[in-house]
Short mmCIF file of C-alpha atoms and ligand atoms in Angstrom, two decimals:
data_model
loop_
_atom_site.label_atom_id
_atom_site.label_comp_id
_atom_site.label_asym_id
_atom_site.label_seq_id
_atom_site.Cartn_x
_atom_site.Cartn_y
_atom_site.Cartn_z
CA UNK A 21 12.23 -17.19 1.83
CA UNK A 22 11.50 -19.49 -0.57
CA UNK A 23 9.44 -22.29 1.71
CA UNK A 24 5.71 -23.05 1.00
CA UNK A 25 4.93 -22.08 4.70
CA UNK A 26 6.28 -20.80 7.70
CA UNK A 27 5.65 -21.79 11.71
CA UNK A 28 6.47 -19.55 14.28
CA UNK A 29 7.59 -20.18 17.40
CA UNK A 30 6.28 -18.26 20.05
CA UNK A 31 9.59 -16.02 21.71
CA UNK A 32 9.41 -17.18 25.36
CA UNK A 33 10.65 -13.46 25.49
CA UNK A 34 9.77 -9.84 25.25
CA UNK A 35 10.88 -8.23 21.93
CA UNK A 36 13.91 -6.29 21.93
CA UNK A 37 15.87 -4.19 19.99
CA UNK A 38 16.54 -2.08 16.81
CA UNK A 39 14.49 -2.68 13.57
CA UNK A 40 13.98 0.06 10.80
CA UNK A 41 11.20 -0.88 8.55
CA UNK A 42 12.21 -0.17 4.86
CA UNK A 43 11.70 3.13 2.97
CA UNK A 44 8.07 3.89 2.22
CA UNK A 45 6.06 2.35 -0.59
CA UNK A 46 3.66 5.23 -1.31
CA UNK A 47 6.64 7.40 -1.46
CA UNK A 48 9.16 5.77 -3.23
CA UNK A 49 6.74 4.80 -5.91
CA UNK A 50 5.40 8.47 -6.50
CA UNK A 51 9.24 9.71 -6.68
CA UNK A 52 9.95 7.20 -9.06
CA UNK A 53 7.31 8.56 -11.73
CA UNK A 54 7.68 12.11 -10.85
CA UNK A 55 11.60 11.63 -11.41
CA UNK A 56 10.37 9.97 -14.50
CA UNK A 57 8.97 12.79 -15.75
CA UNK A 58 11.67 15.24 -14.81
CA UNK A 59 14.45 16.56 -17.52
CA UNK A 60 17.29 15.45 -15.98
CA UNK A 61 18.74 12.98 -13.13
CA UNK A 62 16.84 12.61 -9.44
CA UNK A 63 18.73 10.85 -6.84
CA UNK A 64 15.95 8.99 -4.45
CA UNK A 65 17.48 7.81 -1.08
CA UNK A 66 15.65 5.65 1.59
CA UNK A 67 13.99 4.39 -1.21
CA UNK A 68 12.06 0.79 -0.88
CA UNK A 69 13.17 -1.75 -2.68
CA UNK A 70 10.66 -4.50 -3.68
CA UNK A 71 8.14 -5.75 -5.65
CA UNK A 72 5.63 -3.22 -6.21
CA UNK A 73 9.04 -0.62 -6.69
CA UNK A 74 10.36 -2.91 -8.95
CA UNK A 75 7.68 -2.82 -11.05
CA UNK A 76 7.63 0.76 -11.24
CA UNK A 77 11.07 1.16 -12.13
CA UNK A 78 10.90 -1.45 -14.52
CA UNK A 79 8.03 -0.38 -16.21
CA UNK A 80 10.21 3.38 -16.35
CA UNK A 81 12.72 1.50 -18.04
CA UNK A 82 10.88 -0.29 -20.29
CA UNK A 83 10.21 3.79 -21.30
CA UNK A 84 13.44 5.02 -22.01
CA UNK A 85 14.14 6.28 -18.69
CA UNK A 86 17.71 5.40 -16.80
CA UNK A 87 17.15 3.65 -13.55
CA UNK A 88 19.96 3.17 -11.76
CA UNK A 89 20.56 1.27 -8.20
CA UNK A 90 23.83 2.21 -6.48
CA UNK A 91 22.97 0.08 -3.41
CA UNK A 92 20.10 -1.35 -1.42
CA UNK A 93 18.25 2.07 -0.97
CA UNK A 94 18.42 4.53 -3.79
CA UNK A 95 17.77 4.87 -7.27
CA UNK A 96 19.08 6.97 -9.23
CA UNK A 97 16.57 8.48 -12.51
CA UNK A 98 17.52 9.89 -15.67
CA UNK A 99 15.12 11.17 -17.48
CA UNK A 100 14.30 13.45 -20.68
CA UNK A 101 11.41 13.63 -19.18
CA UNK A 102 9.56 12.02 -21.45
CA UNK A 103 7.61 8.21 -21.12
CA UNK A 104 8.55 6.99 -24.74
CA UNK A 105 5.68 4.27 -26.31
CA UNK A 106 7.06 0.96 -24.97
CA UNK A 107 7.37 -2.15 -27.57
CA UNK A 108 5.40 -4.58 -25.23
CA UNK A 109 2.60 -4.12 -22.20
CA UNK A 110 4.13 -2.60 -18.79
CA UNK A 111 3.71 -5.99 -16.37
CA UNK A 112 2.83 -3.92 -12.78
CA UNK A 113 2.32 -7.77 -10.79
CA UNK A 114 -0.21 -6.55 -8.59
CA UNK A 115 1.22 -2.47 -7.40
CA UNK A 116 -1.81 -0.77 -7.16
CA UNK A 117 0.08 2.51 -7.02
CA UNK A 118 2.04 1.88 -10.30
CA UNK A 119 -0.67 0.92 -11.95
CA UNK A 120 -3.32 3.91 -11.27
CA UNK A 121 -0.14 6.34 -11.53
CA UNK A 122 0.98 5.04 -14.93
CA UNK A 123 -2.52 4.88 -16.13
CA UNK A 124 -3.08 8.64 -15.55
CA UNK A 125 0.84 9.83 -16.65
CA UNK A 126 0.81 7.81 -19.87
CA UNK A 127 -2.68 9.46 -21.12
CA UNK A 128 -0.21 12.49 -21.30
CA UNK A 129 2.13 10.19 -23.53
CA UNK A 130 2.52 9.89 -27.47
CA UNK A 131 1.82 6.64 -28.56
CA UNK A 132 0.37 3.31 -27.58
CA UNK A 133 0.67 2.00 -24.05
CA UNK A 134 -0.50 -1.01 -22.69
CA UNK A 135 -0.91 -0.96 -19.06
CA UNK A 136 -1.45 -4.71 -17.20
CA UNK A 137 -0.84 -6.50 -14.08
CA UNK A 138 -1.49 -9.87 -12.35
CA UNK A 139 -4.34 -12.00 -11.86
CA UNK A 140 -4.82 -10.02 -8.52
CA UNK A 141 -4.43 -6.53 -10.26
CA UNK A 142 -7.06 -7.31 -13.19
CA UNK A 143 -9.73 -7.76 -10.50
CA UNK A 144 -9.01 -4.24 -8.67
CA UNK A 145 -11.11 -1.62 -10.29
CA UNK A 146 -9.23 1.20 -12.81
CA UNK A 147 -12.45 1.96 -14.24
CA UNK A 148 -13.31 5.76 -12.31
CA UNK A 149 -10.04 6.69 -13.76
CA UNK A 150 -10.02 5.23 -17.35
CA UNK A 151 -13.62 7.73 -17.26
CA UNK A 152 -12.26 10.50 -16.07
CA UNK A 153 -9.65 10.49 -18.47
CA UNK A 154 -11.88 9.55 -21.39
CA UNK A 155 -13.71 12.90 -20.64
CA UNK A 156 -10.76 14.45 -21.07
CA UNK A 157 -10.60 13.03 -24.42
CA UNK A 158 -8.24 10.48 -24.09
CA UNK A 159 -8.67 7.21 -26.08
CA UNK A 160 -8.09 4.52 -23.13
CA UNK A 161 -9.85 1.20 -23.03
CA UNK A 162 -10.25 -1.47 -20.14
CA UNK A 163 -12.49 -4.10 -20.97
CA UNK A 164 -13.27 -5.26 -17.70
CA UNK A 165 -13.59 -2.75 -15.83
CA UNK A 166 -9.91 -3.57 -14.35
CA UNK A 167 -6.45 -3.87 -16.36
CA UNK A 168 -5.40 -4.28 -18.93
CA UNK A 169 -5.41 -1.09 -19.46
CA UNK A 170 -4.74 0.70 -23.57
CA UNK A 171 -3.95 4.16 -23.92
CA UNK A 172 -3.54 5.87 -27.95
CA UNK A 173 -2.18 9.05 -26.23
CA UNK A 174 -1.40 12.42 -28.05
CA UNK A 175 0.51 13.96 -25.80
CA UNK A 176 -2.60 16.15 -24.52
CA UNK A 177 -6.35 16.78 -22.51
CA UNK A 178 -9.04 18.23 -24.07
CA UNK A 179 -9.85 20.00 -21.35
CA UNK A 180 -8.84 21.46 -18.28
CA UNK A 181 -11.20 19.97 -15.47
CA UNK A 182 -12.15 16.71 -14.44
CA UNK A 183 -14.45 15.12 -12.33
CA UNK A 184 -13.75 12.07 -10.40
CA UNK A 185 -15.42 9.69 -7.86
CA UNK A 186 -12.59 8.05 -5.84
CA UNK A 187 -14.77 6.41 -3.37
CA UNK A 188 -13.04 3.13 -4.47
CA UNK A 189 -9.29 3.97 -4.41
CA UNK A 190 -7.77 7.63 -3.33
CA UNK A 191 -4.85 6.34 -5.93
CA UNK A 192 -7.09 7.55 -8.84
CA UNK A 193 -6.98 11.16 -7.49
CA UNK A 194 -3.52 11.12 -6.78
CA UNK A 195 -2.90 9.78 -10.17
CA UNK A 196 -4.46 12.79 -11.90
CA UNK A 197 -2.70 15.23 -9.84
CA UNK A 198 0.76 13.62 -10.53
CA UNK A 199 -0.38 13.52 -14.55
CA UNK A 200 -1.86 17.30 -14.75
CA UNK A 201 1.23 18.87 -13.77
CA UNK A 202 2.49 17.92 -17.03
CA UNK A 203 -0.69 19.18 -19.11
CA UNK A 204 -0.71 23.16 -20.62
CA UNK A 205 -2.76 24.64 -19.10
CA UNK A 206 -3.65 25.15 -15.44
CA UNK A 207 -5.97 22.13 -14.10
CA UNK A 208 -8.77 21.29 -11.78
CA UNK A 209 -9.70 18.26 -10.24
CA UNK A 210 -13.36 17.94 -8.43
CA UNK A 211 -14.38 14.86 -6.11
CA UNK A 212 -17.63 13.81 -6.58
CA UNK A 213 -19.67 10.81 -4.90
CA UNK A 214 -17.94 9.44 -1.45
CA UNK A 215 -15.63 10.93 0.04
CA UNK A 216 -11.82 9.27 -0.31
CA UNK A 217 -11.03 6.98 2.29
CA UNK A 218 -7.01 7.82 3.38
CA UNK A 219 -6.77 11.32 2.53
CA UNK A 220 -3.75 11.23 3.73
CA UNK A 221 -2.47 9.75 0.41
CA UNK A 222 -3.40 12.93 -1.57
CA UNK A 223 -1.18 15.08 1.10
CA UNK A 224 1.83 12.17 0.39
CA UNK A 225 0.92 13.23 -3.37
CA UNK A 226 0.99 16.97 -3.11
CA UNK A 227 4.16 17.02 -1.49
CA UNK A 228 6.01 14.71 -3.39
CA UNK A 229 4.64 17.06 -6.56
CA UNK A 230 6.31 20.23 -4.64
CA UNK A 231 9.66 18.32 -3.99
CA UNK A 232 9.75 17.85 -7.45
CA UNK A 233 8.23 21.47 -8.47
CA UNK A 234 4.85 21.35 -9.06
CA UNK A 235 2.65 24.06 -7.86
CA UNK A 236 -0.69 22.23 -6.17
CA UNK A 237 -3.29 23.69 -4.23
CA UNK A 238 -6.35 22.56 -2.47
CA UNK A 239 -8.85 25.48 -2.59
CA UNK A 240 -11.84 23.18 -1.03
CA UNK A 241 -11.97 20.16 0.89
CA UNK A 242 -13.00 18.42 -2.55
CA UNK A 243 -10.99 20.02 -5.52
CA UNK A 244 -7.35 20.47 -6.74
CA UNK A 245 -5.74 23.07 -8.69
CA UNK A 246 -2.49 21.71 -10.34
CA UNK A 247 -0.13 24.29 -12.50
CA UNK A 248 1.38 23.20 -16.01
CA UNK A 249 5.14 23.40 -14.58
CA UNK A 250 5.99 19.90 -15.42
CA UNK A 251 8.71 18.69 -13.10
CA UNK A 252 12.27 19.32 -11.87
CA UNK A 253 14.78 16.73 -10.86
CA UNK A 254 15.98 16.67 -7.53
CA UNK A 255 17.30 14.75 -4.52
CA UNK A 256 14.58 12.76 -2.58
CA UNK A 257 15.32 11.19 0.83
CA UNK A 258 12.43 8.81 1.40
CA UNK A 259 11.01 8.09 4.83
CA UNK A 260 10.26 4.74 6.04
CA UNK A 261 6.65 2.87 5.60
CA UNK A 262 4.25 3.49 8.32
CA UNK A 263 2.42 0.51 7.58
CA UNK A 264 5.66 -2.08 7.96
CA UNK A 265 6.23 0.46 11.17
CA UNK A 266 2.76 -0.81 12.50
CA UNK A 267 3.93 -4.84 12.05
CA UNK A 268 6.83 -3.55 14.51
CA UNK A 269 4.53 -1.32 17.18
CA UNK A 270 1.83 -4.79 17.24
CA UNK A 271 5.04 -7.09 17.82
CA UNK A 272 6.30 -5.19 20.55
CA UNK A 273 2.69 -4.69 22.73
CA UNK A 274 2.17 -7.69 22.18
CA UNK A 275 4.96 -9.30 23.66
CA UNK A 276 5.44 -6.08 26.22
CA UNK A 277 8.93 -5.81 24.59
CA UNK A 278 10.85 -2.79 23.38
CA UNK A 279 11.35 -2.54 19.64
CA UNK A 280 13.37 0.88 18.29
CA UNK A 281 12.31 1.50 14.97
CA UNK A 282 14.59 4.95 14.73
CA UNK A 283 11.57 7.14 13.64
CA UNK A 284 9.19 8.40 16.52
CA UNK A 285 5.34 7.86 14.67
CA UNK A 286 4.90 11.36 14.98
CA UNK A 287 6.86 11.93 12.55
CA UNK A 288 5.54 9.91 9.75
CA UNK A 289 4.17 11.76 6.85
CA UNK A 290 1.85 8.47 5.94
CA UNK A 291 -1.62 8.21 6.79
CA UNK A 292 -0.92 4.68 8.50
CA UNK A 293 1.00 6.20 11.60
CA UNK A 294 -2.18 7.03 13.07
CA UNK A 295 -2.29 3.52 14.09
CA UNK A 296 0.63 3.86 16.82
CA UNK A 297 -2.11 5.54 18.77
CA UNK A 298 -4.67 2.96 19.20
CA UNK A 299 -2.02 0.18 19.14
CA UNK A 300 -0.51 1.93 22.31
CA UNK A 301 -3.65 1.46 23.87
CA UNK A 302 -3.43 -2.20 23.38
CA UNK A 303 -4.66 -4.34 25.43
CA UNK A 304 -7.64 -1.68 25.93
CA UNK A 305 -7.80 -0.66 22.22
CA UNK A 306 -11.41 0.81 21.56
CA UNK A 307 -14.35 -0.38 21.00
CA UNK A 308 -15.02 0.94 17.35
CA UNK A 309 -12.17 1.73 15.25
CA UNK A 310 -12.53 4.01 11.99
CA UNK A 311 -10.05 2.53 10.04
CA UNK A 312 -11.25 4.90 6.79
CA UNK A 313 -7.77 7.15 7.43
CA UNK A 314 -5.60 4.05 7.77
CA UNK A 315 -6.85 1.59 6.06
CA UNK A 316 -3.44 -0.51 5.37
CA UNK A 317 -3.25 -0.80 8.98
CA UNK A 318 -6.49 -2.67 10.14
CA UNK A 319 -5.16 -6.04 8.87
CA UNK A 320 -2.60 -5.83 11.80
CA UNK A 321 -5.35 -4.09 14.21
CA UNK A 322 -7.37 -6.70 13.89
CA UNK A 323 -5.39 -9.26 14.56
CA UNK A 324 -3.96 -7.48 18.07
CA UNK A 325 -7.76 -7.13 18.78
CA UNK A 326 -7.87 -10.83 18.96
CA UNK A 327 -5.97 -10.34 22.00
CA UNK A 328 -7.23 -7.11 23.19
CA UNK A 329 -9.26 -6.98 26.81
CA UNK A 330 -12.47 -6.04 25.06
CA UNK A 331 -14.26 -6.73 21.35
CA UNK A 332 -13.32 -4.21 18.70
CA UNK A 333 -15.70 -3.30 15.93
CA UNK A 334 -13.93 -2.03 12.63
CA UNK A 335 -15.62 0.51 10.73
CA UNK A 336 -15.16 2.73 7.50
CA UNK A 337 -13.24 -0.29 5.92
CA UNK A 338 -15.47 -0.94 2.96
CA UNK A 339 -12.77 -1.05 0.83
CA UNK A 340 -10.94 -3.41 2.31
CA UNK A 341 -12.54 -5.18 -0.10
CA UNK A 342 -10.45 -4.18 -3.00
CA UNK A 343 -7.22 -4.07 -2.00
CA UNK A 344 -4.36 -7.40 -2.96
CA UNK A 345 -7.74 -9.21 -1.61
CA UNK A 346 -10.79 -8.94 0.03
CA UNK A 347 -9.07 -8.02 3.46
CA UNK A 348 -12.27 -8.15 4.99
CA UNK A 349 -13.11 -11.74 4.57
CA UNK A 350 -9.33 -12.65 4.40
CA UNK A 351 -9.04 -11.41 7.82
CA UNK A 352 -11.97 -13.18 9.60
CA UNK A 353 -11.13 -16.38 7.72
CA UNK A 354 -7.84 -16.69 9.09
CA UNK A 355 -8.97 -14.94 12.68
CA UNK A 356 -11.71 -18.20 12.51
CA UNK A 357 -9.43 -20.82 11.69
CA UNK A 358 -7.40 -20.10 14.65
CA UNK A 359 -10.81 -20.33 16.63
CA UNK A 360 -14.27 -20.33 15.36
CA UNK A 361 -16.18 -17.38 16.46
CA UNK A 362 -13.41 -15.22 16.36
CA UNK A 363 -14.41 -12.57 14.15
CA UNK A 364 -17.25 -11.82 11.85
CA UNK A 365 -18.19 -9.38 9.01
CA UNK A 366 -21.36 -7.68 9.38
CA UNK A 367 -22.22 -5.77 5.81
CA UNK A 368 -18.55 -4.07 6.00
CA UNK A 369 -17.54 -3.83 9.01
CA UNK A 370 -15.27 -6.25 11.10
CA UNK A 371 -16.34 -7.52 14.45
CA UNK A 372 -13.22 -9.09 16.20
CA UNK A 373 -14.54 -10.69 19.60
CA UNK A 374 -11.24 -10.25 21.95
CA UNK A 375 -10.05 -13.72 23.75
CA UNK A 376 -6.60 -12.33 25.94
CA UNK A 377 -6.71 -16.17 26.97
CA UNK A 378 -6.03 -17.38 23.26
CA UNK A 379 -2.04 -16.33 24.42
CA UNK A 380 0.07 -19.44 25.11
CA UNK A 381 -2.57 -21.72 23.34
CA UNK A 382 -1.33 -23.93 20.94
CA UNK A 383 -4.03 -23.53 18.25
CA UNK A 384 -2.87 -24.96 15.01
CA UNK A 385 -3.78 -22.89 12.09
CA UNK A 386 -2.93 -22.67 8.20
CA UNK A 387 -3.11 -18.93 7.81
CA UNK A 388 -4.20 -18.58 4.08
CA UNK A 389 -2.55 -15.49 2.70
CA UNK A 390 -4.58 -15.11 -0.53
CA UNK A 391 -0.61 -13.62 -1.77
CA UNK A 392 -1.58 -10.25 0.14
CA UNK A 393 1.47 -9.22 2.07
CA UNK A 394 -0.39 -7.54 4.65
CA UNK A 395 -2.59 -10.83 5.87
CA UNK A 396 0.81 -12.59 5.77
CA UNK A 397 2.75 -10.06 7.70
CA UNK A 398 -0.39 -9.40 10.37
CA UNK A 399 -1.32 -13.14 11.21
CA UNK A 400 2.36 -13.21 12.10
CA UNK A 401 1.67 -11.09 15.25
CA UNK A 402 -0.61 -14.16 16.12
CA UNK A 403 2.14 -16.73 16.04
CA UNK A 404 3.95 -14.63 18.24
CA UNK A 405 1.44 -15.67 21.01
CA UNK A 406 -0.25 -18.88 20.43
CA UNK A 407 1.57 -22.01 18.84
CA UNK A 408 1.41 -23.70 15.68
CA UNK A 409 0.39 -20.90 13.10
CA UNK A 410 1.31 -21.43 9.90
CA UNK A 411 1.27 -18.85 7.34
CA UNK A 412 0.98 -19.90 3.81
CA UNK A 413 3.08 -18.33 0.70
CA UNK A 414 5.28 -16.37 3.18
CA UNK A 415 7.23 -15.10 0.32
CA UNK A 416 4.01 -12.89 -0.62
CA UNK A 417 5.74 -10.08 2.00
CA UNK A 418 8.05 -9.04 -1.13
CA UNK A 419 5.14 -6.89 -2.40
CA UNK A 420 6.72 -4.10 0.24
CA UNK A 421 8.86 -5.54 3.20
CA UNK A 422 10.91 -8.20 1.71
CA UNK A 423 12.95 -8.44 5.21
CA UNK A 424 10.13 -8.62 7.13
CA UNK A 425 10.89 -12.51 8.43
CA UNK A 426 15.01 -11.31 8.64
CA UNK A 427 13.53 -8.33 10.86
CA UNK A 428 11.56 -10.44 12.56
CA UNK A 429 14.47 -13.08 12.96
CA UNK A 430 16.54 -10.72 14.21
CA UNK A 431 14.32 -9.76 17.04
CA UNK A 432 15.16 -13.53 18.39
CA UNK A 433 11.67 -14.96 16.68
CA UNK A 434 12.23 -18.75 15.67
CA UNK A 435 10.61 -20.04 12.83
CA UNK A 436 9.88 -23.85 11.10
CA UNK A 437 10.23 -23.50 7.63
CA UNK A 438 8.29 -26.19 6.16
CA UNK A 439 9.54 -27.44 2.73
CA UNK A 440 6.97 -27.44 -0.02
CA UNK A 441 4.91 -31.03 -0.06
O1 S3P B 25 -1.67 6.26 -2.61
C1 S3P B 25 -1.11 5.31 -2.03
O2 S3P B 25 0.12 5.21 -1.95
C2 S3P B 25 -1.95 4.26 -1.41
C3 S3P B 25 -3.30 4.48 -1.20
C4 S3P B 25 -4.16 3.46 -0.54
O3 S3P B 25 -4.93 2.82 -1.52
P1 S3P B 25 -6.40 3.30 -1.99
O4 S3P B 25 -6.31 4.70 -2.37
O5 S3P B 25 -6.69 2.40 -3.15
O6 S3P B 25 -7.33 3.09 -0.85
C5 S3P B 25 -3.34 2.40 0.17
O7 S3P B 25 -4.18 1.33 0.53
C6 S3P B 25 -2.21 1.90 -0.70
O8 S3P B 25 -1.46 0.90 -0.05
C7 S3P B 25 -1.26 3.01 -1.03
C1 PEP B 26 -3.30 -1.66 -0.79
C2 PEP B 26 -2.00 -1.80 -0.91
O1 PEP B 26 -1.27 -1.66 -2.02
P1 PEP B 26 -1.52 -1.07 -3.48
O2 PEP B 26 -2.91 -0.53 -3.56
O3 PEP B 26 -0.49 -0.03 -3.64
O4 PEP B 26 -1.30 -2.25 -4.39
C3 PEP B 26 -1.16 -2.14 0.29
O5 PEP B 26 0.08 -2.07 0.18
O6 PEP B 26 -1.71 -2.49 1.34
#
């Protein structure tokens, strides 16, 4: 979709029918660097295919490494299972997961590596990770605090433990487990400060790492052991993303409908599928919901609290605030402009006063989408009740679930496309 901004038409109907979301983001872009750095060719299936995979694969590419796309769900890496110095600065756009798992893989390079993304991406913080790995000894410099990121690598760490506060992004753990597989000697990783928000990632991580041969092991709650075996190729079947599954499980309570995404949530690997639970208590969702375990699914919460029976408080969501955008305030700003009072942010947490009667409204709204995919695909969910929503920069959904307005289309949901003024 190339329009400026979108208008949905409220079905007059329930939602119906069969929708699978794409392959997982998390996964696909942790197979892509682990088949990276595997001798040999890895054949990834399921795989997602958009922006923040793109990157990824470009930026492998861009390294030497053969990435091949026989059709609209796999990839297909050859590797020699090395990251060669690339001539110019990897371009991530704004893939959080690229960027931390680059940042920590290429300290294990040889040679300069220039590590940068978009103007959303060098505001999100990389700098717990470019510490970490300058105690290792690595030579790694980020001005600001966010990328660009420079790494002079020589192929090795100094030493064999690091210590690492991840209280602003579980990526920056996962990215040093991914990395110390490829080290020489056996490696331990210690959490210190908060705890991680979405532990659930580092599980993703660890068993991607074992598909792929690594030996990783979790002897407390807050440190990793991770073995110098490098990494075999191998045949990866990707599951779908949790977090487009949620888009799916709010359209369907919310219009009562039935929507058969082919994967039961219990079987979900992702953190995010914790969410079918409390959105299958919609419209009697709680009234405080820890979102600290899944935190990529609170945009769309929130926005089905709107119409819940009862006000929902959001909690453990502090960093919301460092995601695409501040999902906090991006959240309340669009739930107030569809009716002040709405929501409100108290320190971190998200107060979402409930309003069943805002369904069959016509409340004209410009949603902004500050280009974050997930306020985009969430305010959605509102237009499927009350009229005259507009979301802004629909396109912005190509960061992970490029046919999320096709899926949503093909559910019988009508849409104004409104050409750009
Ligand atoms: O490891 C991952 O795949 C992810 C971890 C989470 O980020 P943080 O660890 O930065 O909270 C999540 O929000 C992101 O979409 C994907
Ligand atoms: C936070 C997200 O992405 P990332 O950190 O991978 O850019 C997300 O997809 O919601």
């Amino acid at each position: 979709m190339t329009t400026d901004s979108v208008t949905i038409l409220p079905p007059t109907h329930a939602l119906n029918g069969k929708v699978s979301p794409p392959g997982s983001k998390s996964i696909t872009n942790r197979a892509l660097l682990l088949a990276g750095l595997a001798k040999g060719t890895s054949r990834l299936t399921g795989a997602l295919k958009s922006d923040d995979t793109r990157y990824m694969a470009e930026a492998l590419r861009q390294m030497g490494v053969t990435v091949e796309e026989p059709d609209a769900t796999t990839f297909v890496v050859t590797s020699s299972g090395e990251l060669k110095a690339p001539s110019a600065p990897l371009f991530l756009g704004n893939a959080g997961t690229a960027t931390r798992f680059l940042t920590a893989a290429l300290a294990l390079g040889q040679g300069r590596y220039v590590v940068d993304g978009d103007e959303h991406m060098r505001k999100r913080p990389i700098k717990p990770l470019v510490e970490a790995l300058k105690s290792l000894g690595v030579t790694i410099e980020s001005p600001t605090g966010c990328p660009p990121v420079t790494i002079d690598a020589t192929g090795r760490f100094e030493k064999n433990h690091v210590v690492i506060d991840a209280g602003l992004s579980s990526q920056y753990v996962s990215a040093l487990q991914m990395a110390a597989a490829c080290g020489s000697e056996p490696f331990t990783i210690e959490l210190a400060g908060a705890d991680i928000g979405a532990r659930g990632y580092i599980d993703l991580t660890m068993s991607a790492m074992r598909a792929f041969g690594a030996k990783v092991e979790q002897p407390t709650s807050s440190s990793w052991v991770i073995q110098p075996t490098g990494y075999t190729a191998t045949d990866f079947h990707i599951e779908p993303d949790a977090s487009a599954a949620t888009y799916l499980w709010g359209a369907e309570v919310l219009t009562k409908g039935q929507i058969d995404i082919g994967t039961p949530s219990d079987a979900f690997t992702q953190p995010d599928a914790k969410a079918y639970d409390v959105i299958a208590q919609f419209p009697n969702m709680p009234a405080v919901i820890d979102g600290s375990q899944m935190q990529d699914a609170i945009p769309t919460i929130a926005v089905l609290a709107a119409f819940n029976e009862t006000p929902v408080r959001f909690v453990g969501i502090e960093n919301l605030r460092v995601k695409e955008c501040d999902r906090i305030r991006a959240v309340s700003t669009g739930l107030n402009n569809i009716r002040e009072g709405l929501a409100k942010e108290e320190g971190d947490d998200l107060l979402v006063f409930s309003d069943p009667s805002l369904a069959g409204q016509s409340l004209p709204a410009e949603i902004d989408t500050f280009a974050d995919h997930r306020i985009a695909m969430s305010f959605a969910l509102a237009g499927l009740k009350i009229r005259d929503i507009t979301i802004l920069d629909p396109a912005c959904v190509g960061k992970t679930y490029p046919g999320y307005w096709d899926a949503l289309a093909s559910l019988g949901v009508e849409f104004v496309r409104n050409d750009p003024k």
